[in-house]
Coordinates of C-alpha atoms in Angstrom, one line a residue:
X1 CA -7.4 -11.9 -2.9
X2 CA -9.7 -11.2 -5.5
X3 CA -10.1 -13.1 -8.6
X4 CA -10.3 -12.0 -11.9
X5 CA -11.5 -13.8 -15.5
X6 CA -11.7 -12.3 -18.7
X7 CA -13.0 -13.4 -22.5
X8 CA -12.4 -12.2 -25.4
X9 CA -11.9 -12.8 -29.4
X10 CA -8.2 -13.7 -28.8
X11 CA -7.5 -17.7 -28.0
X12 CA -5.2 -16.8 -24.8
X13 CA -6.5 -15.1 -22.1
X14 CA -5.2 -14.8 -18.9
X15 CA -6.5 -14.6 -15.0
X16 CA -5.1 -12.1 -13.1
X17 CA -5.9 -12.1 -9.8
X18 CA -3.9 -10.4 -6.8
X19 CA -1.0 -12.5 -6.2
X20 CA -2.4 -15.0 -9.2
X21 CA -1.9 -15.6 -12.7
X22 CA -2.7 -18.2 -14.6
X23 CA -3.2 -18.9 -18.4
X24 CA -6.5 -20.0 -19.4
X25 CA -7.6 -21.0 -23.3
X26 CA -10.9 -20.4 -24.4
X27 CA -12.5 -21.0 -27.8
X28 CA -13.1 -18.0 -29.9
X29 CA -16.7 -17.0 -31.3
X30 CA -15.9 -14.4 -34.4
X31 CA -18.4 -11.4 -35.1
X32 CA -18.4 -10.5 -38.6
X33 CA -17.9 -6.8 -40.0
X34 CA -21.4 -6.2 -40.6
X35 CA -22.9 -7.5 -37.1
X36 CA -20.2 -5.7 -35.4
X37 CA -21.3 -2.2 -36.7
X38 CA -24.4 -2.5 -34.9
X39 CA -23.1 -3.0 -31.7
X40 CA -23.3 -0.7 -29.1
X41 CA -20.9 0.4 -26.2
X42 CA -23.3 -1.1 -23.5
X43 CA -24.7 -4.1 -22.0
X44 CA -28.4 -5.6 -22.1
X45 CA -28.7 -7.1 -18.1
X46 CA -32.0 -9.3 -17.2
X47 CA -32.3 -9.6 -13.3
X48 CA -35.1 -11.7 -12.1
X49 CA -37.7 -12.1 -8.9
X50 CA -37.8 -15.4 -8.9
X51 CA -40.1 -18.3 -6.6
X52 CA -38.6 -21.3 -7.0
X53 CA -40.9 -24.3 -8.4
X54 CA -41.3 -26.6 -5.0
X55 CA -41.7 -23.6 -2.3
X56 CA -45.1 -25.4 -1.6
X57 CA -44.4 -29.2 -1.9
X58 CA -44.9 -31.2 1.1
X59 CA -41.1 -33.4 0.3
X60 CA -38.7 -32.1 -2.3
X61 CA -36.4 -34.3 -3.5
X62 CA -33.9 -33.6 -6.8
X63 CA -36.5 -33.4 -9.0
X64 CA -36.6 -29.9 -8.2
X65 CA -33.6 -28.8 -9.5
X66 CA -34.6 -30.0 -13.2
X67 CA -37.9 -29.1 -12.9
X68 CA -36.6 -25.1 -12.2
X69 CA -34.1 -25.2 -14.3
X70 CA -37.2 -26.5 -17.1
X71 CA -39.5 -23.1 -16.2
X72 CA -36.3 -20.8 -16.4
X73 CA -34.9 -21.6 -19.4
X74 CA -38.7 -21.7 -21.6
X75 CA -40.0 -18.7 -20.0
X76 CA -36.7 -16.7 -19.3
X77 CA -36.6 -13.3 -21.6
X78 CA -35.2 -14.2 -25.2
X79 CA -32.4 -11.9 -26.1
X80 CA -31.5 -9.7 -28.7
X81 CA -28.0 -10.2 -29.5
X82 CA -27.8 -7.4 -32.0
X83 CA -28.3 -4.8 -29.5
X84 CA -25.2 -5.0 -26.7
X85 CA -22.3 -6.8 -27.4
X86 CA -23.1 -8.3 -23.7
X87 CA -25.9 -9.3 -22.6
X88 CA -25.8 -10.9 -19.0
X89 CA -28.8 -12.9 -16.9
X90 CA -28.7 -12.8 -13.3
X91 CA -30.7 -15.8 -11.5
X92 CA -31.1 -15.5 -7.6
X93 CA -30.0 -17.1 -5.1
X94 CA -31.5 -20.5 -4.5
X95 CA -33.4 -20.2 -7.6
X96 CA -33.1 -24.0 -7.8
X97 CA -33.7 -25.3 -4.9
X98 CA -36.1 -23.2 -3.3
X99 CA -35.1 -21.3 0.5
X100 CA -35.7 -24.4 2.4
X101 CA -32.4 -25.6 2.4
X102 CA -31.1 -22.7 4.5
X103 CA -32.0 -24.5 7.7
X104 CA -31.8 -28.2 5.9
X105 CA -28.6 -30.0 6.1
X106 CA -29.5 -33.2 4.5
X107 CA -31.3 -31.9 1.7
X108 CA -28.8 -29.0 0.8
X109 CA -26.2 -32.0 0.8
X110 CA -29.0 -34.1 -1.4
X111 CA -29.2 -30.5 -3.7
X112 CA -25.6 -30.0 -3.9
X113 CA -23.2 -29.8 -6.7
X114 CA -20.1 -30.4 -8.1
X115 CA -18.5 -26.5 -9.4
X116 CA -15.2 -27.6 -11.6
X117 CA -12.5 -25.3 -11.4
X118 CA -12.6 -21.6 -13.0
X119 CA -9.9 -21.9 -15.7
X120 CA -11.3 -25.2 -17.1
X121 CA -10.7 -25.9 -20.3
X122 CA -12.9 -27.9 -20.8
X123 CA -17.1 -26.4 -21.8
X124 CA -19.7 -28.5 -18.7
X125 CA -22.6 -28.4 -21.9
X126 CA -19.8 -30.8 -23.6
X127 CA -19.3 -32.9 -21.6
X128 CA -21.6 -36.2 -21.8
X129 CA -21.8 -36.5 -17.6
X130 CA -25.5 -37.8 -16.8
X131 CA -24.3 -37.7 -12.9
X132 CA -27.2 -35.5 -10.9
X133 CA -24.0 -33.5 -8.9
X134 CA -23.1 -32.3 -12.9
X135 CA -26.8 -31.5 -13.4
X136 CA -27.2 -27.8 -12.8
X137 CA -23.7 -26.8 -13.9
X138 CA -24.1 -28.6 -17.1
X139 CA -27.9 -27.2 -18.0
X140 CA -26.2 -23.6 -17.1
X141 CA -23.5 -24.0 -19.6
X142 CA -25.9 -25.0 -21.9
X143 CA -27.8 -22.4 -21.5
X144 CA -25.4 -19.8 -21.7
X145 CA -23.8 -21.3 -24.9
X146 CA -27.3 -21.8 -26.9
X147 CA -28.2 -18.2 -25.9
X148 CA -24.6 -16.7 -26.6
X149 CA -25.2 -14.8 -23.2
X150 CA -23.2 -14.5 -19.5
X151 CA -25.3 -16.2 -17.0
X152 CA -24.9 -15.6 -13.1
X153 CA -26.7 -17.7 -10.7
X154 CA -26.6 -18.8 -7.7
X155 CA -26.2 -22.7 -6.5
X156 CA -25.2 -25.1 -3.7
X157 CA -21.5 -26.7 -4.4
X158 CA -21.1 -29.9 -2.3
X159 CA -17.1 -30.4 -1.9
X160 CA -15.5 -33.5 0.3
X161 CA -13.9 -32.3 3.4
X162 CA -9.9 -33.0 3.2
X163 CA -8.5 -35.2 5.5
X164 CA -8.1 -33.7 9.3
X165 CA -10.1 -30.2 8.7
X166 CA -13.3 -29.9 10.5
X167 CA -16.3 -31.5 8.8
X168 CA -20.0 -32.2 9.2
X169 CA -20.9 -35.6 9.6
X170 CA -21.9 -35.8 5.9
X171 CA -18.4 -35.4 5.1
X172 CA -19.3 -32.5 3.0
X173 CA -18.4 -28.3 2.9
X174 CA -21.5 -27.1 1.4
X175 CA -21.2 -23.6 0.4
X176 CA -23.8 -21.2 -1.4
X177 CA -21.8 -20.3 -4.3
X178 CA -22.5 -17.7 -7.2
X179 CA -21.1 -19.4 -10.9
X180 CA -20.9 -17.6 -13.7
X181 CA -20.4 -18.8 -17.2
X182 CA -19.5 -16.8 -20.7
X183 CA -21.1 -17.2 -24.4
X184 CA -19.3 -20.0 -25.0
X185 CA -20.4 -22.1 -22.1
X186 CA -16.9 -21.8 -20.2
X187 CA -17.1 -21.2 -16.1
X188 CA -14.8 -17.9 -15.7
X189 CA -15.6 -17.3 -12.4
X190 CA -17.3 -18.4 -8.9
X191 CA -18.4 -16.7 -5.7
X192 CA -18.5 -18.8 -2.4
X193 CA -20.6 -16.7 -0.1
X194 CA -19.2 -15.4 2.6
X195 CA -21.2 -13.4 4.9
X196 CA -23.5 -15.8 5.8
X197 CA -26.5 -15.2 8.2
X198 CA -28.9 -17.5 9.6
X199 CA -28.1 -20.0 6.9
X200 CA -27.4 -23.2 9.4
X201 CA -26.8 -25.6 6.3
X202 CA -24.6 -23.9 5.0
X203 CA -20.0 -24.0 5.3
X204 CA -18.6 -20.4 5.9
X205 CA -15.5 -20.3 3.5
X206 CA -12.0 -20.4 5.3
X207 CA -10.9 -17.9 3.7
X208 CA -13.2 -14.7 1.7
X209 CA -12.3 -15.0 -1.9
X210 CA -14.2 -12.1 -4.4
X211 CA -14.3 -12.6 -7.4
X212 CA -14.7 -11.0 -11.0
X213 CA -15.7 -11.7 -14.5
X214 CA -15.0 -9.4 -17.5
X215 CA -17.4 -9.3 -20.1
X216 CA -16.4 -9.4 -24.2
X217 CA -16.6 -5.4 -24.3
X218 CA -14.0 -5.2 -20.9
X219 CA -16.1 -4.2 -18.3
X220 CA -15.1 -6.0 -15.3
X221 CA -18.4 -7.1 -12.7
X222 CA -17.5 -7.8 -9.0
X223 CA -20.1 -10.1 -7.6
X224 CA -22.0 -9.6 -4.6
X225 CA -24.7 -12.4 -2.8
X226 CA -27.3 -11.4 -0.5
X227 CA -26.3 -9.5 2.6
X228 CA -22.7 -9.3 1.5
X229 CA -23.8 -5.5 1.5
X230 CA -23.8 -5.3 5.3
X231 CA -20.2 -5.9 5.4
X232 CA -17.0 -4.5 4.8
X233 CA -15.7 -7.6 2.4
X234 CA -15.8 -8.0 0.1
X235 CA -17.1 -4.1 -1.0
X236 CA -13.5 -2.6 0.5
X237 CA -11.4 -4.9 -1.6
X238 CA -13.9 -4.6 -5.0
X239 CA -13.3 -0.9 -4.5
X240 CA -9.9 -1.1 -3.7
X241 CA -9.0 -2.4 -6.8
X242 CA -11.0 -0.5 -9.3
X243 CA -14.3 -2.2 -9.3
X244 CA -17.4 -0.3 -10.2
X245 CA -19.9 -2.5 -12.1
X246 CA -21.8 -5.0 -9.3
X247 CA -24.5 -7.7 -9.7
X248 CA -25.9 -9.0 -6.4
X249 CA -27.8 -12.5 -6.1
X250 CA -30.2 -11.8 -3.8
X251 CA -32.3 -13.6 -1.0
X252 CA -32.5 -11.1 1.6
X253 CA -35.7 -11.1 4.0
X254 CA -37.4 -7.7 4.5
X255 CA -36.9 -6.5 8.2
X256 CA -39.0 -4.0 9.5
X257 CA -37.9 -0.7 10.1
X258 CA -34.0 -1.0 8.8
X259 CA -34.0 -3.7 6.7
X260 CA -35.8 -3.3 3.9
X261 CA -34.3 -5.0 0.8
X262 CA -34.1 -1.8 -1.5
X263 CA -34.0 0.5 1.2
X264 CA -30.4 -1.1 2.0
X265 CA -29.5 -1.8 -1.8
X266 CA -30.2 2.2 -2.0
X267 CA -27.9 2.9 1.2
X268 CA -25.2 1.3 0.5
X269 CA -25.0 2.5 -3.0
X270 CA -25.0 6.5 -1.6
X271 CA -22.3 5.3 0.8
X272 CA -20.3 4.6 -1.9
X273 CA -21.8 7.6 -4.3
X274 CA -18.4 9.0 -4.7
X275 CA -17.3 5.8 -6.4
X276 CA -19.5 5.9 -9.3
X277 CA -20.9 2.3 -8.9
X278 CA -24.1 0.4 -11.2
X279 CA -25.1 -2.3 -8.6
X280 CA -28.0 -4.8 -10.6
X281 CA -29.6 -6.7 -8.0
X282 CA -31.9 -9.6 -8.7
X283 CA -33.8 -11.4 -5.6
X284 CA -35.2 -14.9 -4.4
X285 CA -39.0 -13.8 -4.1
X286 CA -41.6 -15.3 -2.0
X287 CA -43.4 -12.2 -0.2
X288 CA -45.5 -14.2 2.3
X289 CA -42.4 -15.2 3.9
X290 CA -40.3 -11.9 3.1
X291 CA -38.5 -12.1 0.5
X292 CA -39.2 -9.7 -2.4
X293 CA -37.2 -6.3 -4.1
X294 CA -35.3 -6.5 -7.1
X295 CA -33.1 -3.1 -8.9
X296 CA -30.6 -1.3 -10.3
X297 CA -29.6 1.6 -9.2
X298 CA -26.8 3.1 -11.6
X299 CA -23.8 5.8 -11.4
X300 CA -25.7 8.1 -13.6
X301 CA -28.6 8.6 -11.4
X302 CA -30.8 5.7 -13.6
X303 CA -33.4 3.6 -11.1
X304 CA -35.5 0.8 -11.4
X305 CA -36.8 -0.5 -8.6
X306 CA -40.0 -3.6 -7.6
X307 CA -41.2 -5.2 -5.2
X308 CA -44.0 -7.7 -6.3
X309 CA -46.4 -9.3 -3.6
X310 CA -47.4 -13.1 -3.7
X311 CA -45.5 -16.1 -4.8
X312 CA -45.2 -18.6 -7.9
X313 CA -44.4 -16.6 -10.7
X314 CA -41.5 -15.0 -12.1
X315 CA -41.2 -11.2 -12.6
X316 CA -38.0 -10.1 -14.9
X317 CA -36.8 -6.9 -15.6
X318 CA -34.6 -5.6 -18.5
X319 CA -32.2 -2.7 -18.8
X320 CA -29.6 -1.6 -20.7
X321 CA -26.8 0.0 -19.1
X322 CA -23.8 1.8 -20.9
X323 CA -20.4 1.9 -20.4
X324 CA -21.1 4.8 -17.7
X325 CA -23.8 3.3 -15.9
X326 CA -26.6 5.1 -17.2
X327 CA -29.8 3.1 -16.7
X328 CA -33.3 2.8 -19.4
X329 CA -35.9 3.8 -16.6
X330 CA -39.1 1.3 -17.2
X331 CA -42.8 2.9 -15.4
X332 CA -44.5 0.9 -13.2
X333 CA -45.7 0.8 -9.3
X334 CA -45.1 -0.9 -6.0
X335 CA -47.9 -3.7 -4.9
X336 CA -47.7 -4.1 -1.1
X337 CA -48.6 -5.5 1.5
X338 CA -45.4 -7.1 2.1
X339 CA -45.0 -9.6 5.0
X340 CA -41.5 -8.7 6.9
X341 CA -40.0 -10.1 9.8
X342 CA -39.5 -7.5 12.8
X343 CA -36.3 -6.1 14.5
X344 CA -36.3 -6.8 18.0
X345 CA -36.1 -3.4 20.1
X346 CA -35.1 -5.2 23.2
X347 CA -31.9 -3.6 23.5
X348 CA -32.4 -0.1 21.8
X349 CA -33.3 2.9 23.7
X350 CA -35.8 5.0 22.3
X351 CA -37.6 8.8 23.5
X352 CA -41.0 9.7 22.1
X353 CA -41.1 12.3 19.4
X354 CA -43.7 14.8 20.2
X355 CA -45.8 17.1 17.9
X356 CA -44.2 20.5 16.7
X357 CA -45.5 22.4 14.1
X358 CA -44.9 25.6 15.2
X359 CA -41.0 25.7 16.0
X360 CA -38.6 23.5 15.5
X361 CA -38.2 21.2 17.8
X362 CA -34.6 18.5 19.3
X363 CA -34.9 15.6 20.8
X364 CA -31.6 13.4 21.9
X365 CA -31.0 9.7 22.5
X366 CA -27.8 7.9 23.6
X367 CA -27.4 4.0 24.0
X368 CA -24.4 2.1 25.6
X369 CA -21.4 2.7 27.9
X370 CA -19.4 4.3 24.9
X371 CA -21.8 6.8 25.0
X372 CA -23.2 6.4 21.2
X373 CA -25.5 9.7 20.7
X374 CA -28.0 10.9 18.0
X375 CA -30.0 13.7 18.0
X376 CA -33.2 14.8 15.7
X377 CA -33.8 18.2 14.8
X378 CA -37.4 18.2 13.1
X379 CA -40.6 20.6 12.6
X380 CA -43.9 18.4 11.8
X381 CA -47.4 19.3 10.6
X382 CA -50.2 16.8 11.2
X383 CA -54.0 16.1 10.8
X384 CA -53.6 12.8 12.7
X385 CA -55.3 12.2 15.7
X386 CA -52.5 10.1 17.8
X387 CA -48.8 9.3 16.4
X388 CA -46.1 7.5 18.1
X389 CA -42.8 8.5 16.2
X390 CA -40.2 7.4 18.8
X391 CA -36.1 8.3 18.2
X392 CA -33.5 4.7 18.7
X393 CA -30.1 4.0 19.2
X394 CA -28.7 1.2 19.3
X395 CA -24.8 0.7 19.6
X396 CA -23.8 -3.3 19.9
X397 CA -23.3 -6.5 18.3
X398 CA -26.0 -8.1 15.8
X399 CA -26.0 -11.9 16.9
X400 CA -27.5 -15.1 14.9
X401 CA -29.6 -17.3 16.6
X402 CA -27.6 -19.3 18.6
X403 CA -26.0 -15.9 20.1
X404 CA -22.7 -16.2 17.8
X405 CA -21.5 -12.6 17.3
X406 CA -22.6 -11.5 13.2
X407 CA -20.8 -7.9 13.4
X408 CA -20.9 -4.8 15.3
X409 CA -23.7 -2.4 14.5
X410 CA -24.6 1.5 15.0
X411 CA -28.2 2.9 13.9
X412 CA -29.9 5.8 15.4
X413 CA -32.9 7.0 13.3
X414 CA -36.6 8.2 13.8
X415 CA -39.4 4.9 13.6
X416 CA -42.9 5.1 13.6
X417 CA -44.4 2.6 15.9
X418 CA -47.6 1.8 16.3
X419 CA -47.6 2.2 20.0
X420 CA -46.1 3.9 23.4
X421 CA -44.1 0.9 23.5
X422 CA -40.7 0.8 21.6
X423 CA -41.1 -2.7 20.6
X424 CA -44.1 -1.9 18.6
X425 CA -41.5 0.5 16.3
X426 CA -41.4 -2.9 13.5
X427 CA -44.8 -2.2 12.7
X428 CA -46.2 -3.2 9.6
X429 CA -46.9 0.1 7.4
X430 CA -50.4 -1.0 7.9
X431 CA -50.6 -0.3 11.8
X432 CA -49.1 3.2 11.4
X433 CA -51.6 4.6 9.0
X434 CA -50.8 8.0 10.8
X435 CA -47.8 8.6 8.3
X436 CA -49.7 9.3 5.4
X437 CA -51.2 12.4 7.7
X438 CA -47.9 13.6 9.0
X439 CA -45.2 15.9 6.9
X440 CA -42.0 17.3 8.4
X441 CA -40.6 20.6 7.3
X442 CA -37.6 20.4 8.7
X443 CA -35.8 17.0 9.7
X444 CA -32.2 16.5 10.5
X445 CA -30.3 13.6 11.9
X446 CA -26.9 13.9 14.0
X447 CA -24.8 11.2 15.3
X448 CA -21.5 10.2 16.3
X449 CA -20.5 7.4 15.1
X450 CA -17.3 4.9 15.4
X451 CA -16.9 4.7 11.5
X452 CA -17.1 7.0 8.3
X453 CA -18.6 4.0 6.8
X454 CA -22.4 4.8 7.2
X455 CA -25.6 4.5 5.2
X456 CA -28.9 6.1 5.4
X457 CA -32.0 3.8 6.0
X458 CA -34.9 5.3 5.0
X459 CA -38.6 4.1 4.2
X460 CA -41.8 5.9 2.8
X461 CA -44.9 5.6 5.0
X462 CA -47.0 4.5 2.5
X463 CA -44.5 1.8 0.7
X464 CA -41.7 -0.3 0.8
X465 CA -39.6 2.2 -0.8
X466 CA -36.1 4.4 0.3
X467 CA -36.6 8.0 0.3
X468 CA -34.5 10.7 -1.4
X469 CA -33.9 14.4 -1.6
X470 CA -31.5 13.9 1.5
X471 CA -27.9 15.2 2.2
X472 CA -25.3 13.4 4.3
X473 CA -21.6 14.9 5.6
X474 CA -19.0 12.8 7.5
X475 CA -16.4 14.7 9.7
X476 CA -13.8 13.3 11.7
X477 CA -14.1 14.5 15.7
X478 CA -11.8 13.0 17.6
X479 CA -11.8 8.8 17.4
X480 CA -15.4 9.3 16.0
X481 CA -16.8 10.8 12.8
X482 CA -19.7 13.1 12.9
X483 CA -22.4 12.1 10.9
X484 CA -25.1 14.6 9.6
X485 CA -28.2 13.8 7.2
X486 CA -30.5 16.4 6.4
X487 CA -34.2 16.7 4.4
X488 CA -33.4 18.0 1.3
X489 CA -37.1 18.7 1.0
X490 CA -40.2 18.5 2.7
X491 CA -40.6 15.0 4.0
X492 CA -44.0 13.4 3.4
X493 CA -45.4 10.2 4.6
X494 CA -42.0 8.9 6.6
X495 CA -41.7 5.4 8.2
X496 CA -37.9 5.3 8.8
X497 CA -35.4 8.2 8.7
X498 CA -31.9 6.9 10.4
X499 CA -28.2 6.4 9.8
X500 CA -26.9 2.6 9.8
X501 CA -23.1 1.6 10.4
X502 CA -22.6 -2.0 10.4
X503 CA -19.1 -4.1 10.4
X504 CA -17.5 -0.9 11.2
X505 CA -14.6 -2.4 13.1
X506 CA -13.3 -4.3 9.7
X507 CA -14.2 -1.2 8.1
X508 CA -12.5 1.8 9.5
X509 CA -10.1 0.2 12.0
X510 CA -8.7 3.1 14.5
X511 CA -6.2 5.4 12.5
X512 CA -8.1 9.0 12.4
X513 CA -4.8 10.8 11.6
X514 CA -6.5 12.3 8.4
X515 CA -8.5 15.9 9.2
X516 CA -10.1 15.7 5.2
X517 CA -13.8 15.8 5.1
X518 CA -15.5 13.2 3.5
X519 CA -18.6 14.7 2.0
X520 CA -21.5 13.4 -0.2
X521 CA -24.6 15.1 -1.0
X522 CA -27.3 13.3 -3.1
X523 CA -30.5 15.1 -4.1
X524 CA -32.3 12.6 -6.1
X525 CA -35.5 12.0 -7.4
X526 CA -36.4 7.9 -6.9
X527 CA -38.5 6.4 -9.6
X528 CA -40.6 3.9 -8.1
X529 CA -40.8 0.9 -10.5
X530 CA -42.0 -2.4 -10.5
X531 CA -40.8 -5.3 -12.8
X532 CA -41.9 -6.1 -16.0
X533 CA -43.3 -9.6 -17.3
X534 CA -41.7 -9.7 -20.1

């Protein structure tokens, strides 16, 4: 079921969810004639790399959450109310409480707080509650409501376990939970991640609940947190039911060679090209421990991408995006190095990839008893002296640490590694230098796959960006599809060129009775931009 609020002038609104409806008053904020005339059909989004005040103290207690909430609100971007009738802020995910309460029980239960119900009718910033557990839904309200803005932002909720269900010894369900709040200071919507992984503290939901606000012009925003974009919900039910406009709290940790945060922000968005999706992504940011890459990447072919290297400071990035999704592009540039944590080859099967500059050359690799194939067709001109581009598949489950299963996963692609040895293929971009001295003038990818639901993965050599200027075709074959991406251009500098499916059980399930062709070609040009200090 997905969830859906609305505001607008009127005093009764309703929420309409699938299988839902309930009324829902909410106090009415008048424009006059003259201020409405300047308003445009578009909204005014801020998305923020964030590092949380307290990422370097020795104890944190809940001081913290004050003391970010403090630094946010003085040095957060001021507004300008006369330019978009909405104008929506998007904090990251554990903005608050900084990311060492992923693997913290006791202090995310000390952090957490109580979320009322969406449909309240009652405004938190009103309401004289001096309890810490109303602290940060409060200060949000508050915000919103003196800045006449929609916040998003990402918190810990702390609810008591009902009698007989399972429960932690605290007696808690802690969930990581997105909250949003309109101009008025109202909740109209909340989030309880889902798709959680490696994030011990944390509840997983008992049942995966989307949800949607809709902002005073009508355009309806699904929300997304973190790696909700490796899975199949809640993207199939958002698009499902009409949802195009996306805004993703973030706090996804760079993994080297498929799981860089933009380069997987950027696939999944040309998986779903045909849709005609805007997804805003803002991001917890603390490079030296992986986390960095905030963007938006809009229906219209608008980009503007960052990655910022270091940690303590906040980087913020404005756009205005219309009705259509067409995105104000900002210049800037990238600033590696980047520290990432490494995928571990153990299980993939890899072939070298061997000079050929003067024919074209094929090289094939299959992994598992299902027989999962991919085969590179390339041509390559070099001035290194040694290169170890390998080709891996990998066709299996992605577990978390304790060995539980995450989902099912597919990649094949082409790595550089910085060695014979396929483990050495999540090598930092610094220990394969060789890219920058290597071009391919013809480079092709074939797999067959178990889904239609795939995404390219591709990384420059000499950044942390996705590359473009690539085509893609999915045709069913029997109970798989065939998957084909192909250069649109001469490839320069190349780190990662593969095809990802992930979750692709949920996703495609096993009906392949239709013979249509899915088909989506992309040539695009990606602006490489960096966040703005505004």
């Amino acid at each position: 079921m997905i969830s859906s609020t609305a505001t607008s002038r009127a005093c009764l609104c309703f929420l309409v969810g699938f299988g839902l409806s309930s009324a829902v008053v909410f106090e009415s904020r008048n424009i006059s004639p003259k201020q409405s005339s300047k308003l445009k059909s578009e909204y005014d989004i801020h998305f923020y790399l964030y590092t949380a005040k307290g990422w370097d103290y020795e104890t944190i207690d809940e001081s913290i959450l004050e003391i970010n909430l403090d630094y946010l609100e003085e040095n957060g971007y001021k507004p300008d109310n006369s330019s978009a009738r909405d104008t929506i802020f998007l904090y990251p995910d554990f903005a608050f409480t900084t990311t060492e309460v992923i693997n913290n029980r006791s202090l995310a239960a000390l952090l957490s707080q109580r979320v009322p119900a969406v449909g309240n009718e009652t405004v938190p910033c009103i309401i004289a509650s001096s309890d810490p557990k109303d602290l940060v839904v409060k200060r949000l309200s508050c915000l919103a409501r003196s800045k006449y803005i929609y916040l998003v932002a990402g918190l810990l909720e702390g609810v008591p376990c009902s009698e007989g269900e399972p429960c932690r010894d605290d007696g808690l369900k802690i969930y990581s939970t997105a909250v949003v709040f309109d101009k008025q200071g109202f909740l109209i919507a909340k989030y309880r991640k889902y798709n959680l992984i490696y994030e011990e503290a944390f509840d997983k939901p008992s049942t995966l609940e989307p949800a949607t606000f809709k902002t005073e012009s009508g355009i309806t925003q699904g929300i997304f947190m973190s790696n909700d974009l490796l899975f199949a919900e809640p993207t199939r039910i958002y698009l499902a039911n009409g949802v195009r406009r996306f805004v993703n709290l973030g706090a996804m940790v760079n993994t080297m060679p498929f799981g860089f945060c933009l380069t997987v922000q950027w696939g999944w968005h040309f998986a779903n090209l045909d849709k005609e999706i805007t997804l805003v992504s803002a991001n917890y940011f603390n490079s030296m421990i992986g986390y960095t890459g905030k963007g938006i990447i809009s229906s219209s072919g608008g980009y503007s991408m960052s990655y910022s290297y270091g940690a303590g400071h906040l980087d913020i990035s404005r756009a205005f995006v219309g009705q259509y999704g067409k995105a104000v592009q900002e210049e800037s540039k990238a600033e590696p190095p980047i520290i990432s944590e490494e995928t571990d080859f153990t299980n993939y099967t890899s072939v070298p990839v061997p000079h050929s500059s003067v024919v074209v050359n094929e090289v094939s690799v299959c992994h598992g008893e299902n027989g999962f194939c991919c085969t590179l067709t390339y041509r390559m001109i070099r001035s290194a002296d040694e290169m170890f581009y390998q080709l891996v598949a990998f066709d299996g489950n992605r577990t978390a640490r304790d060995g539980s299963l995450l989902f099912p996963e597919q990649i094949c692609g082409l790595v550089a590694c910085s060695s014979t040895d396929k483990m050495s293929c999540s090598a930092s971009l610094d220990a394969t230098n060789y890219t920058e001295e290597v071009s391919f003038s013809v480079l092709a990818l074939k797999g067959s796959f178990s889904s239609d639901k795939v995404m390219p993965i591709t990384l420059e050599g000499s950044s942390y960006f996705p590359m473009t200027y690539i085509n893609m075709t999915v045709l069913p074959k029997g109970n798989r599809y065939e998957v084909n991406m192909v250069s649109d251009g001469g490839m320069q500098q190349m780190k990662t060129f593969a095809i990802s499916s992930t979750d692709f059980t949920a996703k495609s399930g096993a009906n392949l009775s239709s013979t249509s062709v899915i088909f989506a070609v992309i040539p695009l040009s990606l602006y490489v931009l960096s966040s703005l200090l505004l």
